[in-house]
Amino acid sequence: MSDKFILYTQLKNYFEYLCGGGLKLQDFLDKENRDLDDIVNCFILILGLTLASICVFNFHNYLYWPANKLPSFTVGPYHPSVFATLKNKNSLQKHKSDICKNGRFYFSFLEDGSYDAEFFIESGHSTKLKLKKIKIVKQGDKFTPDFIDLSSLVDISFRTFDKPISNSIVKGTIEMQNNGSKVSFTWTTDDNGTYSTLLPECKFSINVEGIVDGRPVKMNEVIDILTSDVINNLEELKYIKPRSFEISQKCTNYNIKSKSEKSVLLIDVSRSMTGAQLDIAKNNSKKFIAESDKFAIGAWSYSIKFFSDSWGTSSKISAANSWIDGLCSDGHTEIKQAIEEAITKFKDADEFWILCDGDTDAFPDLQSWSNFYSNNSKYIINFVGIGGLSDERMKSMVQISRGKFIKVS
């Protein structure tokens, strides 16, 4: 067997290996003897295919191999409409990237150096809304910082006649606190009457229009979004809840849903809580304990009283309902004393729900509430503002206490 044929056979085997046996060099191997041109042409063919396979292989690696092999950084909280631009001070070019579902941004082709990174959210806004600007440094396959805290994740829901205002238009403006600039928006609520977005510190004015059971509904609300809590890493991000607001009109169901094992409900029974308003609060309190694993109930005006000094379970629901039925309105509101005594009595609680028709004067400003909560930050404290005069301050207080605000009017 000639050396030429051995060379051809080796090339044939390699080619079949490269192409999975799908292609053959049979036309070149019909005869044992080939001239030099045939060998050269065959070699060029194999070399070309080999180079092509390397290119395809590397491109495949870029697209599909593990993401941690590519230069990237993570942001949070995640929202699908976020995008980022990076610009080096020595260049006029801006590099843009959309966020991936894993919350990461990939800028693989950037040169090493320092960049101005800006983050925006655009969907539904008249113009892109800037969330944050920060310096970021690329060195090799790493970015510093590799995690960036963006803004507050905000959920806002609308209900009327005890039903969600679903698939409806929400319009309004976002007024930035840092420079007073305004961005208008047009959103659409989901099936649950909710819209979720990211917002920086701002004044958030909302108008919603929809149809519920054939009846047109309109609602307006203004919410001050406070500076977001600092998130330092992915581990902390796991425990961040959206800032949640629910605006209800002409509803008898407060829609209180506790996901905690041990929840305390505190009911305002001051002199202003009378008639139908108190009756609705009682009915919602019964619903709350029926859906809770372990519950405690307190009612306060000038002082606070509790159904029991221990946790209630399903075996105590009947007795608790009778206790709720016996509540009467009287006196003025001592909300701070009520919360303090409840925390002292139920130290192992997970969260508190405060049903109140408006008076939070015991906390004259947000700083006093922030100071109070800093000593009780293991708890989630939610507020249900009952009636059209419910204190607007509650909407800011829940942002500090990691809770939810429900306005019922």
mmCIF file of C-alpha atoms in Angstrom:
data_model
loop_
_atom_site.group_PDB
_atom_site.id
_atom_site.type_symbol
_atom_site.label_atom_id
_atom_site.label_comp_id
_atom_site.label_asym_id
_atom_site.label_seq_id
_atom_site.Cartn_x
_atom_site.Cartn_y
_atom_site.Cartn_z
ATOM 1 C CA MET A 1 0.000 0.000 0.000
ATOM 2 C CA SER A 2 1.498 3.333 -1.097
ATOM 3 C CA ASP A 3 2.246 6.262 1.193
ATOM 4 C CA LYS A 4 -0.256 8.307 -0.833
ATOM 5 C CA PHE A 5 -3.066 5.905 -0.012
ATOM 6 C CA ILE A 6 -2.162 5.889 3.677
ATOM 7 C CA LEU A 7 -2.287 9.708 3.709
ATOM 8 C CA TYR A 8 -5.647 9.670 1.968
ATOM 9 C CA THR A 9 -6.975 7.114 4.414
ATOM 10 C CA GLN A 10 -5.871 9.184 7.408
ATOM 11 C CA LEU A 11 -7.435 12.310 5.952
ATOM 12 C CA LYS A 12 -10.628 10.382 5.202
ATOM 13 C CA ASN A 13 -10.856 9.102 8.777
ATOM 14 C CA TYR A 14 -10.320 12.558 10.205
ATOM 15 C CA PHE A 15 -12.862 14.100 7.871
ATOM 16 C CA GLU A 16 -15.459 11.486 8.787
ATOM 17 C CA TYR A 17 -14.741 12.075 12.447
ATOM 18 C CA LEU A 18 -15.109 15.834 11.979
ATOM 19 C CA CYS A 19 -18.392 15.547 10.124
ATOM 20 C CA GLY A 20 -19.862 12.652 12.101
ATOM 21 C CA GLY A 21 -19.625 10.293 9.206
ATOM 22 C CA GLY A 22 -22.140 12.364 7.292
ATOM 23 C CA LEU A 23 -19.768 13.212 4.455
ATOM 24 C CA LYS A 24 -17.353 10.936 2.654
ATOM 25 C CA LEU A 25 -14.234 11.419 0.627
ATOM 26 C CA GLN A 26 -15.084 8.395 -1.443
ATOM 27 C CA ASP A 27 -14.619 10.265 -4.696
ATOM 28 C CA PHE A 28 -10.997 10.843 -3.786
ATOM 29 C CA LEU A 29 -10.408 7.269 -2.754
ATOM 30 C CA ASP A 30 -11.734 5.233 -5.658
ATOM 31 C CA LYS A 31 -8.210 4.578 -6.740
ATOM 32 C CA GLU A 32 -5.166 3.703 -4.725
ATOM 33 C CA ASN A 33 -2.919 6.076 -6.648
ATOM 34 C CA ARG A 34 -3.596 9.812 -6.710
ATOM 35 C CA ASP A 35 -1.483 12.640 -7.997
ATOM 36 C CA LEU A 36 -0.141 15.455 -5.851
ATOM 37 C CA ASP A 37 -2.870 17.922 -6.869
ATOM 38 C CA ASP A 38 -5.508 15.609 -5.498
ATOM 39 C CA ILE A 39 -3.703 15.372 -2.188
ATOM 40 C CA VAL A 40 -3.283 19.162 -1.955
ATOM 41 C CA ASN A 41 -6.948 19.820 -2.816
ATOM 42 C CA CYS A 42 -8.073 17.309 -0.257
ATOM 43 C CA PHE A 43 -5.808 18.819 2.390
ATOM 44 C CA ILE A 44 -7.117 22.345 1.665
ATOM 45 C CA LEU A 45 -10.683 21.072 1.934
ATOM 46 C CA ILE A 46 -10.014 19.448 5.291
ATOM 47 C CA LEU A 47 -8.166 22.517 6.589
ATOM 48 C CA GLY A 48 -11.034 24.799 5.584
ATOM 49 C CA LEU A 49 -13.622 22.599 7.224
ATOM 50 C CA THR A 50 -11.501 22.350 10.357
ATOM 51 C CA LEU A 51 -11.201 26.133 10.630
ATOM 52 C CA ALA A 52 -14.926 26.499 10.026
ATOM 53 C CA SER A 53 -15.694 23.968 12.737
ATOM 54 C CA ILE A 54 -13.482 25.899 15.200
ATOM 55 C CA CYS A 55 -15.355 29.128 14.431
ATOM 56 C CA VAL A 56 -18.736 27.447 14.863
ATOM 57 C CA PHE A 57 -17.561 25.766 18.071
ATOM 58 C CA ASN A 58 -16.370 29.047 19.572
ATOM 59 C CA PHE A 59 -19.555 30.860 18.543
ATOM 60 C CA HIS A 60 -21.568 28.071 20.145
ATOM 61 C CA ASN A 61 -19.497 28.491 23.295
ATOM 62 C CA TYR A 62 -20.266 32.202 23.347
ATOM 63 C CA LEU A 63 -23.985 31.658 23.027
ATOM 64 C CA TYR A 64 -24.601 28.559 25.089
ATOM 65 C CA TRP A 65 -21.783 27.768 27.437
ATOM 66 C CA PRO A 66 -22.144 28.639 31.127
ATOM 67 C CA ALA A 67 -22.882 32.323 31.695
ATOM 68 C CA ASN A 68 -20.305 32.546 34.472
ATOM 69 C CA LYS A 69 -17.639 32.165 31.776
ATOM 70 C CA LEU A 70 -18.630 35.544 30.295
ATOM 71 C CA PRO A 71 -17.919 39.004 31.767
ATOM 72 C CA SER A 72 -21.140 40.133 33.461
ATOM 73 C CA PHE A 73 -22.683 41.748 36.524
ATOM 74 C CA THR A 74 -26.022 41.382 38.303
ATOM 75 C CA VAL A 75 -28.615 43.987 39.225
ATOM 76 C CA GLY A 76 -31.620 43.793 41.503
ATOM 77 C CA PRO A 77 -34.493 43.867 41.917
ATOM 78 C CA TYR A 78 -35.216 42.360 38.504
ATOM 79 C CA HIS A 79 -37.644 43.851 36.003
ATOM 80 C CA PRO A 80 -37.817 42.713 32.348
ATOM 81 C CA SER A 81 -37.960 46.288 30.973
ATOM 82 C CA VAL A 82 -34.614 47.401 32.419
ATOM 83 C CA PHE A 83 -31.668 48.181 30.155
ATOM 84 C CA ALA A 84 -28.201 49.591 30.768
ATOM 85 C CA THR A 85 -25.700 51.774 28.923
ATOM 86 C CA LEU A 86 -21.969 51.817 29.587
ATOM 87 C CA LYS A 87 -19.659 54.591 28.397
ATOM 88 C CA ASN A 88 -15.929 55.044 28.805
ATOM 89 C CA LYS A 89 -14.864 58.645 29.443
ATOM 90 C CA ASN A 90 -12.320 58.369 26.620
ATOM 91 C CA SER A 91 -14.907 57.292 24.063
ATOM 92 C CA LEU A 92 -18.014 58.789 22.508
ATOM 93 C CA GLN A 93 -19.617 55.373 22.031
ATOM 94 C CA LYS A 94 -22.284 54.081 24.406
ATOM 95 C CA HIS A 95 -22.696 50.327 24.780
ATOM 96 C CA LYS A 96 -26.266 49.218 25.435
ATOM 97 C CA SER A 97 -27.588 45.897 26.745
ATOM 98 C CA ASP A 98 -30.989 44.588 27.845
ATOM 99 C CA ILE A 99 -31.299 42.669 31.085
ATOM 100 C CA CYS A 100 -31.351 38.865 30.941
ATOM 101 C CA LYS A 101 -33.858 36.729 32.821
ATOM 102 C CA ASN A 102 -31.229 35.842 35.397
ATOM 103 C CA GLY A 103 -30.872 39.530 36.276
ATOM 104 C CA ARG A 104 -27.465 39.813 34.638
ATOM 105 C CA PHE A 105 -25.978 42.137 32.031
ATOM 106 C CA TYR A 106 -23.391 40.836 29.601
ATOM 107 C CA PHE A 107 -20.875 43.257 28.046
ATOM 108 C CA SER A 108 -18.411 40.739 26.675
ATOM 109 C CA PHE A 109 -16.622 42.862 24.072
ATOM 110 C CA LEU A 110 -15.683 45.839 26.229
ATOM 111 C CA GLU A 111 -12.067 46.755 26.741
ATOM 112 C CA ASP A 112 -10.781 46.847 30.299
ATOM 113 C CA GLY A 113 -11.323 50.163 32.031
ATOM 114 C CA SER A 114 -13.706 52.368 34.000
ATOM 115 C CA TYR A 115 -17.222 53.057 32.709
ATOM 116 C CA ASP A 116 -20.194 55.232 33.586
ATOM 117 C CA ALA A 117 -23.101 52.798 33.907
ATOM 118 C CA GLU A 118 -26.672 54.102 33.672
ATOM 119 C CA PHE A 119 -29.790 52.019 34.203
ATOM 120 C CA PHE A 120 -33.198 52.832 32.758
ATOM 121 C CA ILE A 121 -36.711 51.456 32.541
ATOM 122 C CA GLU A 122 -38.639 52.370 29.412
ATOM 123 C CA SER A 123 -41.765 50.256 28.974
ATOM 124 C CA GLY A 124 -44.960 52.332 29.229
ATOM 125 C CA HIS A 125 -43.149 55.624 29.868
ATOM 126 C CA SER A 126 -43.184 58.770 27.726
ATOM 127 C CA THR A 127 -39.417 58.736 27.939
ATOM 128 C CA LYS A 128 -36.916 56.430 29.540
ATOM 129 C CA LEU A 129 -36.851 56.715 33.335
ATOM 130 C CA LYS A 130 -33.375 56.761 34.870
ATOM 131 C CA LEU A 131 -33.067 54.452 37.860
ATOM 132 C CA LYS A 132 -29.406 54.790 38.755
ATOM 133 C CA LYS A 133 -25.969 55.957 37.625
ATOM 134 C CA ILE A 134 -22.798 54.354 38.943
ATOM 135 C CA LYS A 135 -19.121 53.824 38.123
ATOM 136 C CA ILE A 136 -18.203 50.299 37.118
ATOM 137 C CA VAL A 137 -14.796 48.821 36.271
ATOM 138 C CA LYS A 138 -14.081 45.933 33.894
ATOM 139 C CA GLN A 139 -10.889 43.962 34.420
ATOM 140 C CA GLY A 140 -10.519 40.745 32.450
ATOM 141 C CA ASP A 141 -13.657 38.679 32.855
ATOM 142 C CA LYS A 142 -14.847 40.548 35.977
ATOM 143 C CA PHE A 143 -16.816 43.711 36.724
ATOM 144 C CA THR A 144 -16.505 45.679 39.957
ATOM 145 C CA PRO A 145 -18.974 45.946 41.550
ATOM 146 C CA ASP A 146 -20.472 42.675 40.366
ATOM 147 C CA PHE A 147 -23.844 43.421 42.030
ATOM 148 C CA ILE A 148 -25.719 46.709 41.681
ATOM 149 C CA ASP A 149 -28.775 47.719 43.721
ATOM 150 C CA LEU A 150 -31.205 49.550 41.435
ATOM 151 C CA SER A 151 -34.420 50.993 42.904
ATOM 152 C CA SER A 152 -37.607 49.972 44.672
ATOM 153 C CA LEU A 153 -39.747 47.235 43.189
ATOM 154 C CA VAL A 154 -43.307 48.548 43.535
ATOM 155 C CA ASP A 155 -46.587 46.619 43.234
ATOM 156 C CA ILE A 156 -49.770 48.659 43.099
ATOM 157 C CA SER A 157 -53.225 47.070 42.916
ATOM 158 C CA PHE A 158 -56.693 48.481 42.355
ATOM 159 C CA ARG A 159 -60.007 46.995 43.529
ATOM 160 C CA THR A 160 -63.604 48.110 43.584
ATOM 161 C CA PHE A 161 -66.837 46.363 44.555
ATOM 162 C CA ASP A 162 -64.553 43.649 46.021
ATOM 163 C CA LYS A 163 -63.150 42.820 42.589
ATOM 164 C CA PRO A 164 -59.851 43.705 40.888
ATOM 165 C CA ILE A 165 -59.800 46.446 38.256
ATOM 166 C CA SER A 166 -58.131 44.093 35.811
ATOM 167 C CA ASN A 167 -56.719 44.736 32.325
ATOM 168 C CA SER A 168 -57.358 48.455 32.717
ATOM 169 C CA ILE A 169 -55.457 51.593 31.768
ATOM 170 C CA VAL A 170 -53.346 53.305 34.431
ATOM 171 C CA LYS A 171 -52.014 56.773 33.616
ATOM 172 C CA GLY A 172 -50.060 59.273 35.642
ATOM 173 C CA THR A 173 -46.787 61.038 36.268
ATOM 174 C CA ILE A 174 -43.578 60.283 38.104
ATOM 175 C CA GLU A 175 -41.962 63.381 39.600
ATOM 176 C CA MET A 176 -38.329 62.820 40.487
ATOM 177 C CA GLN A 177 -37.340 63.998 43.967
ATOM 178 C CA ASN A 178 -33.753 64.848 43.034
ATOM 179 C CA ASN A 179 -34.445 67.339 40.235
ATOM 180 C CA GLY A 180 -38.219 67.757 39.898
ATOM 181 C CA SER A 181 -38.319 66.349 36.354
ATOM 182 C CA LYS A 182 -41.488 64.523 35.341
ATOM 183 C CA VAL A 183 -42.130 61.415 33.276
ATOM 184 C CA SER A 184 -45.641 60.427 32.236
ATOM 185 C CA PHE A 185 -46.685 56.801 31.860
ATOM 186 C CA THR A 186 -49.465 54.619 30.505
ATOM 187 C CA TRP A 187 -49.650 51.110 31.920
ATOM 188 C CA THR A 188 -52.139 48.251 31.908
ATOM 189 C CA THR A 189 -53.073 46.267 35.012
ATOM 190 C CA ASP A 190 -52.944 42.462 34.930
ATOM 191 C CA ASP A 191 -55.745 40.010 35.678
ATOM 192 C CA ASN A 192 -55.355 40.735 39.403
ATOM 193 C CA GLY A 193 -55.629 44.493 38.931
ATOM 194 C CA THR A 194 -51.912 44.919 39.641
ATOM 195 C CA TYR A 195 -49.007 46.619 37.920
ATOM 196 C CA SER A 196 -45.376 46.086 38.946
ATOM 197 C CA THR A 197 -42.507 48.408 38.142
ATOM 198 C CA LEU A 198 -39.210 49.788 39.431
ATOM 199 C CA LEU A 199 -39.234 53.325 40.800
ATOM 200 C CA PRO A 200 -36.540 55.608 42.222
ATOM 201 C CA GLU A 201 -37.328 58.142 44.954
ATOM 202 C CA CYS A 202 -40.266 60.089 43.514
ATOM 203 C CA LYS A 203 -43.829 61.347 43.831
ATOM 204 C CA PHE A 204 -46.070 58.876 42.056
ATOM 205 C CA SER A 205 -49.456 60.210 40.827
ATOM 206 C CA ILE A 206 -51.874 57.635 39.442
ATOM 207 C CA ASN A 207 -55.217 57.657 37.635
ATOM 208 C CA VAL A 208 -56.901 54.380 36.757
ATOM 209 C CA GLU A 209 -59.980 53.894 34.608
ATOM 210 C CA GLY A 210 -61.692 50.590 34.018
ATOM 211 C CA ILE A 211 -64.913 48.615 33.854
ATOM 212 C CA VAL A 212 -66.034 46.301 36.662
ATOM 213 C CA ASP A 213 -69.273 44.354 36.249
ATOM 214 C CA GLY A 214 -70.275 46.711 33.468
ATOM 215 C CA ARG A 215 -69.788 49.799 35.640
ATOM 216 C CA PRO A 216 -67.139 52.394 34.777
ATOM 217 C CA VAL A 217 -64.739 53.152 37.635
ATOM 218 C CA LYS A 218 -62.167 55.869 38.193
ATOM 219 C CA MET A 219 -59.599 56.090 40.976
ATOM 220 C CA ASN A 220 -56.831 58.550 41.809
ATOM 221 C CA GLU A 221 -53.923 58.186 44.213
ATOM 222 C CA VAL A 222 -50.629 59.882 45.080
ATOM 223 C CA ILE A 223 -47.786 57.960 46.716
ATOM 224 C CA ASP A 224 -44.370 59.212 47.771
ATOM 225 C CA ILE A 225 -41.815 56.512 47.017
ATOM 226 C CA LEU A 226 -38.999 56.709 49.544
ATOM 227 C CA THR A 227 -35.344 55.960 48.903
ATOM 228 C CA SER A 228 -34.950 52.222 48.491
ATOM 229 C CA ASP A 229 -33.315 50.034 51.094
ATOM 230 C CA VAL A 230 -29.691 49.256 50.282
ATOM 231 C CA ILE A 231 -29.168 45.751 48.904
ATOM 232 C CA ASN A 232 -25.527 44.685 49.030
ATOM 233 C CA ASN A 233 -25.563 41.273 47.385
ATOM 234 C CA LEU A 234 -27.665 38.480 45.910
ATOM 235 C CA GLU A 235 -28.220 36.859 49.297
ATOM 236 C CA GLU A 236 -29.851 40.014 50.669
ATOM 237 C CA LEU A 237 -31.894 40.362 47.475
ATOM 238 C CA LYS A 238 -33.664 37.059 48.265
ATOM 239 C CA TYR A 239 -35.378 38.683 51.250
ATOM 240 C CA ILE A 240 -36.496 41.901 49.593
ATOM 241 C CA LYS A 241 -40.258 42.221 49.139
ATOM 242 C CA PRO A 242 -41.925 44.637 46.720
ATOM 243 C CA ARG A 243 -43.268 47.850 48.170
ATOM 244 C CA SER A 244 -46.906 46.929 47.980
ATOM 245 C CA PHE A 245 -49.933 49.225 47.813
ATOM 246 C CA GLU A 246 -53.569 48.296 47.301
ATOM 247 C CA ILE A 247 -56.159 50.977 46.672
ATOM 248 C CA SER A 248 -59.734 49.801 47.230
ATOM 249 C CA GLN A 249 -62.963 51.675 46.680
ATOM 250 C CA LYS A 250 -66.449 50.611 47.756
ATOM 251 C CA CYS A 251 -65.084 47.321 49.126
ATOM 252 C CA THR A 252 -66.204 45.359 52.167
ATOM 253 C CA ASN A 253 -63.374 42.826 51.902
ATOM 254 C CA TYR A 254 -60.034 44.288 52.964
ATOM 255 C CA ASN A 255 -58.201 41.505 51.091
ATOM 256 C CA ILE A 256 -55.738 40.949 53.961
ATOM 257 C CA LYS A 257 -53.551 37.952 53.183
ATOM 258 C CA SER A 258 -50.878 36.972 55.656
ATOM 259 C CA LYS A 259 -48.189 34.559 54.488
ATOM 260 C CA SER A 260 -46.542 34.337 57.898
ATOM 261 C CA GLU A 261 -46.928 31.571 60.437
ATOM 262 C CA LYS A 262 -47.638 33.905 63.364
ATOM 263 C CA SER A 263 -49.598 37.089 62.726
ATOM 264 C CA VAL A 264 -50.982 39.725 65.076
ATOM 265 C CA LEU A 265 -54.044 41.792 64.137
ATOM 266 C CA LEU A 266 -54.590 45.114 65.911
ATOM 267 C CA ILE A 267 -57.995 46.780 65.466
ATOM 268 C CA ASP A 268 -58.656 50.466 66.001
ATOM 269 C CA VAL A 269 -61.850 50.811 68.059
ATOM 270 C CA SER A 270 -61.529 54.512 68.830
ATOM 271 C CA ARG A 271 -64.599 56.751 68.873
ATOM 272 C CA SER A 272 -64.342 57.486 65.121
ATOM 273 C CA MET A 273 -64.697 53.784 64.245
ATOM 274 C CA THR A 274 -68.478 53.470 64.392
ATOM 275 C CA GLY A 275 -71.426 51.928 62.569
ATOM 276 C CA ALA A 276 -70.805 50.159 59.283
ATOM 277 C CA GLN A 277 -67.083 50.952 59.401
ATOM 278 C CA LEU A 278 -66.628 48.999 62.646
ATOM 279 C CA ASP A 279 -68.868 46.161 61.436
ATOM 280 C CA ILE A 280 -66.771 45.748 58.276
ATOM 281 C CA ALA A 281 -63.576 45.764 60.355
ATOM 282 C CA LYS A 282 -65.038 43.022 62.571
ATOM 283 C CA ASN A 283 -65.996 40.872 59.576
ATOM 284 C CA ASN A 284 -62.526 41.210 58.083
ATOM 285 C CA SER A 285 -60.954 40.345 61.435
ATOM 286 C CA LYS A 286 -62.945 37.093 61.526
ATOM 287 C CA LYS A 287 -61.840 36.279 58.005
ATOM 288 C CA PHE A 288 -58.229 37.017 58.935
ATOM 289 C CA ILE A 289 -58.096 34.606 61.879
ATOM 290 C CA ALA A 290 -59.904 31.882 59.918
ATOM 291 C CA GLU A 291 -57.111 31.965 57.321
ATOM 292 C CA SER A 292 -54.183 32.228 59.792
ATOM 293 C CA ASP A 293 -52.040 29.386 61.134
ATOM 294 C CA LYS A 294 -51.511 31.095 64.485
ATOM 295 C CA PHE A 295 -53.115 34.405 65.363
ATOM 296 C CA ALA A 296 -53.393 37.030 68.051
ATOM 297 C CA ILE A 297 -55.965 39.840 68.186
ATOM 298 C CA GLY A 298 -55.868 43.115 70.014
ATOM 299 C CA ALA A 299 -58.223 46.092 70.000
ATOM 300 C CA TRP A 300 -57.213 49.555 71.105
ATOM 301 C CA SER A 301 -58.417 53.072 71.669
ATOM 302 C CA TYR A 302 -56.992 54.850 74.765
ATOM 303 C CA SER A 303 -55.620 51.440 75.857
ATOM 304 C CA ILE A 304 -55.279 47.992 74.313
ATOM 305 C CA LYS A 305 -56.891 44.681 75.213
ATOM 306 C CA PHE A 306 -56.205 41.242 73.776
ATOM 307 C CA PHE A 307 -58.374 38.242 73.089
ATOM 308 C CA SER A 308 -55.720 36.022 74.665
ATOM 309 C CA ASP A 309 -52.179 36.224 75.969
ATOM 310 C CA SER A 310 -51.209 33.192 73.883
ATOM 311 C CA TRP A 311 -51.411 32.279 70.220
ATOM 312 C CA GLY A 312 -54.784 31.294 68.853
ATOM 313 C CA THR A 313 -55.306 28.285 66.585
ATOM 314 C CA SER A 314 -58.294 26.770 64.806
ATOM 315 C CA SER A 315 -59.674 25.452 68.107
ATOM 316 C CA LYS A 316 -60.037 29.031 69.392
ATOM 317 C CA ILE A 317 -61.670 30.616 66.344
ATOM 318 C CA SER A 318 -65.239 30.389 67.698
ATOM 319 C CA ALA A 319 -64.290 32.056 70.969
ATOM 320 C CA ALA A 320 -62.264 34.696 69.123
ATOM 321 C CA ASN A 321 -65.229 35.508 66.893
ATOM 322 C CA SER A 322 -67.415 36.056 69.954
ATOM 323 C CA TRP A 323 -64.771 38.349 71.429
ATOM 324 C CA ILE A 324 -64.662 40.348 68.175
ATOM 325 C CA ASP A 325 -68.470 40.677 68.145
ATOM 326 C CA GLY A 326 -68.298 42.276 71.593
ATOM 327 C CA LEU A 327 -65.976 45.111 70.561
ATOM 328 C CA CYS A 328 -67.343 48.657 70.887
ATOM 329 C CA SER A 329 -65.853 51.978 69.814
ATOM 330 C CA ASP A 330 -64.733 54.399 72.506
ATOM 331 C CA GLY A 331 -61.992 56.869 73.351
ATOM 332 C CA HIS A 332 -59.106 58.146 71.258
ATOM 333 C CA THR A 333 -56.314 56.397 69.361
ATOM 334 C CA GLU A 334 -53.054 55.410 71.095
ATOM 335 C CA ILE A 335 -51.443 53.585 68.213
ATOM 336 C CA LYS A 336 -47.859 53.619 69.504
ATOM 337 C CA GLN A 337 -48.834 52.127 72.852
ATOM 338 C CA ALA A 338 -50.884 49.449 71.070
ATOM 339 C CA ILE A 339 -47.989 48.348 68.849
ATOM 340 C CA GLU A 340 -45.484 48.400 71.701
ATOM 341 C CA GLU A 341 -47.652 46.259 73.970
ATOM 342 C CA ALA A 342 -48.405 43.819 71.162
ATOM 343 C CA ILE A 343 -44.690 43.395 70.405
ATOM 344 C CA THR A 344 -43.949 42.875 74.102
ATOM 345 C CA LYS A 345 -46.673 40.248 74.477
ATOM 346 C CA PHE A 346 -45.988 38.388 71.203
ATOM 347 C CA LYS A 347 -42.231 38.626 70.788
ATOM 348 C CA ASP A 348 -42.097 35.607 68.475
ATOM 349 C CA ALA A 349 -44.559 37.099 65.967
ATOM 350 C CA ASP A 350 -43.652 37.342 62.294
ATOM 351 C CA GLU A 351 -45.837 40.247 61.262
ATOM 352 C CA PHE A 352 -48.420 42.741 62.465
ATOM 353 C CA TRP A 353 -51.491 44.097 60.698
ATOM 354 C CA ILE A 354 -52.764 47.475 61.918
ATOM 355 C CA LEU A 355 -56.399 48.338 61.054
ATOM 356 C CA CYS A 356 -56.753 52.066 61.632
ATOM 357 C CA ASP A 357 -58.949 54.916 60.411
ATOM 358 C CA GLY A 358 -56.184 57.433 60.292
ATOM 359 C CA ASP A 359 -54.592 58.793 63.444
ATOM 360 C CA THR A 360 -50.845 58.153 63.563
ATOM 361 C CA ASP A 361 -49.995 61.341 65.465
ATOM 362 C CA ALA A 362 -48.034 59.321 68.023
ATOM 363 C CA PHE A 363 -45.392 59.233 65.270
ATOM 364 C CA PRO A 364 -45.258 62.918 64.294
ATOM 365 C CA ASP A 365 -42.870 62.373 61.394
ATOM 366 C CA LEU A 366 -41.253 59.550 59.452
ATOM 367 C CA GLN A 367 -38.035 59.832 61.393
ATOM 368 C CA SER A 368 -39.834 58.984 64.644
ATOM 369 C CA TRP A 369 -41.372 55.922 62.968
ATOM 370 C CA SER A 370 -38.006 54.947 61.495
ATOM 371 C CA ASN A 371 -36.403 55.184 64.942
ATOM 372 C CA PHE A 372 -39.180 53.054 66.426
ATOM 373 C CA TYR A 373 -38.904 50.437 63.696
ATOM 374 C CA SER A 374 -35.112 50.225 63.886
ATOM 375 C CA ASN A 375 -35.598 48.677 67.344
ATOM 376 C CA ASN A 376 -38.228 46.251 66.024
ATOM 377 C CA SER A 377 -36.955 45.507 62.540
ATOM 378 C CA LYS A 378 -37.396 41.716 62.835
ATOM 379 C CA TYR A 379 -41.130 42.237 62.254
ATOM 380 C CA ILE A 380 -43.128 43.143 59.156
ATOM 381 C CA ILE A 381 -45.703 45.820 59.992
ATOM 382 C CA ASN A 382 -48.622 46.370 57.598
ATOM 383 C CA PHE A 383 -51.319 49.061 57.637
ATOM 384 C CA VAL A 384 -54.940 49.011 56.504
ATOM 385 C CA GLY A 385 -56.181 52.596 56.219
ATOM 386 C CA ILE A 386 -59.946 52.600 56.737
ATOM 387 C CA GLY A 387 -62.093 55.416 55.335
ATOM 388 C CA GLY A 388 -61.389 58.404 53.145
ATOM 389 C CA LEU A 389 -59.603 60.242 55.963
ATOM 390 C CA SER A 390 -57.046 57.504 56.685
ATOM 391 C CA ASP A 391 -53.648 58.978 57.348
ATOM 392 C CA GLU A 392 -51.553 59.429 54.192
ATOM 393 C CA ARG A 393 -48.445 58.890 56.316
ATOM 394 C CA MET A 394 -49.210 55.153 56.461
ATOM 395 C CA LYS A 395 -48.175 54.809 52.815
ATOM 396 C CA SER A 396 -44.683 55.929 53.751
ATOM 397 C CA MET A 397 -44.578 54.082 57.075
ATOM 398 C CA VAL A 398 -45.052 50.667 55.428
ATOM 399 C CA GLN A 399 -42.084 51.304 53.136
ATOM 400 C CA ILE A 400 -39.901 51.570 56.229
ATOM 401 C CA SER A 401 -41.477 48.571 57.993
ATOM 402 C CA ARG A 402 -41.348 46.305 54.889
ATOM 403 C CA GLY A 403 -45.124 45.919 54.894
ATOM 404 C CA LYS A 404 -48.154 46.453 52.702
ATOM 405 C CA PHE A 405 -50.555 49.386 52.659
ATOM 406 C CA ILE A 406 -54.216 48.766 51.896
ATOM 407 C CA LYS A 407 -56.477 51.781 51.567
ATOM 408 C CA VAL A 408 -60.189 51.074 51.914
ATOM 409 C CA SER A 409 -62.665 53.852 51.178
#
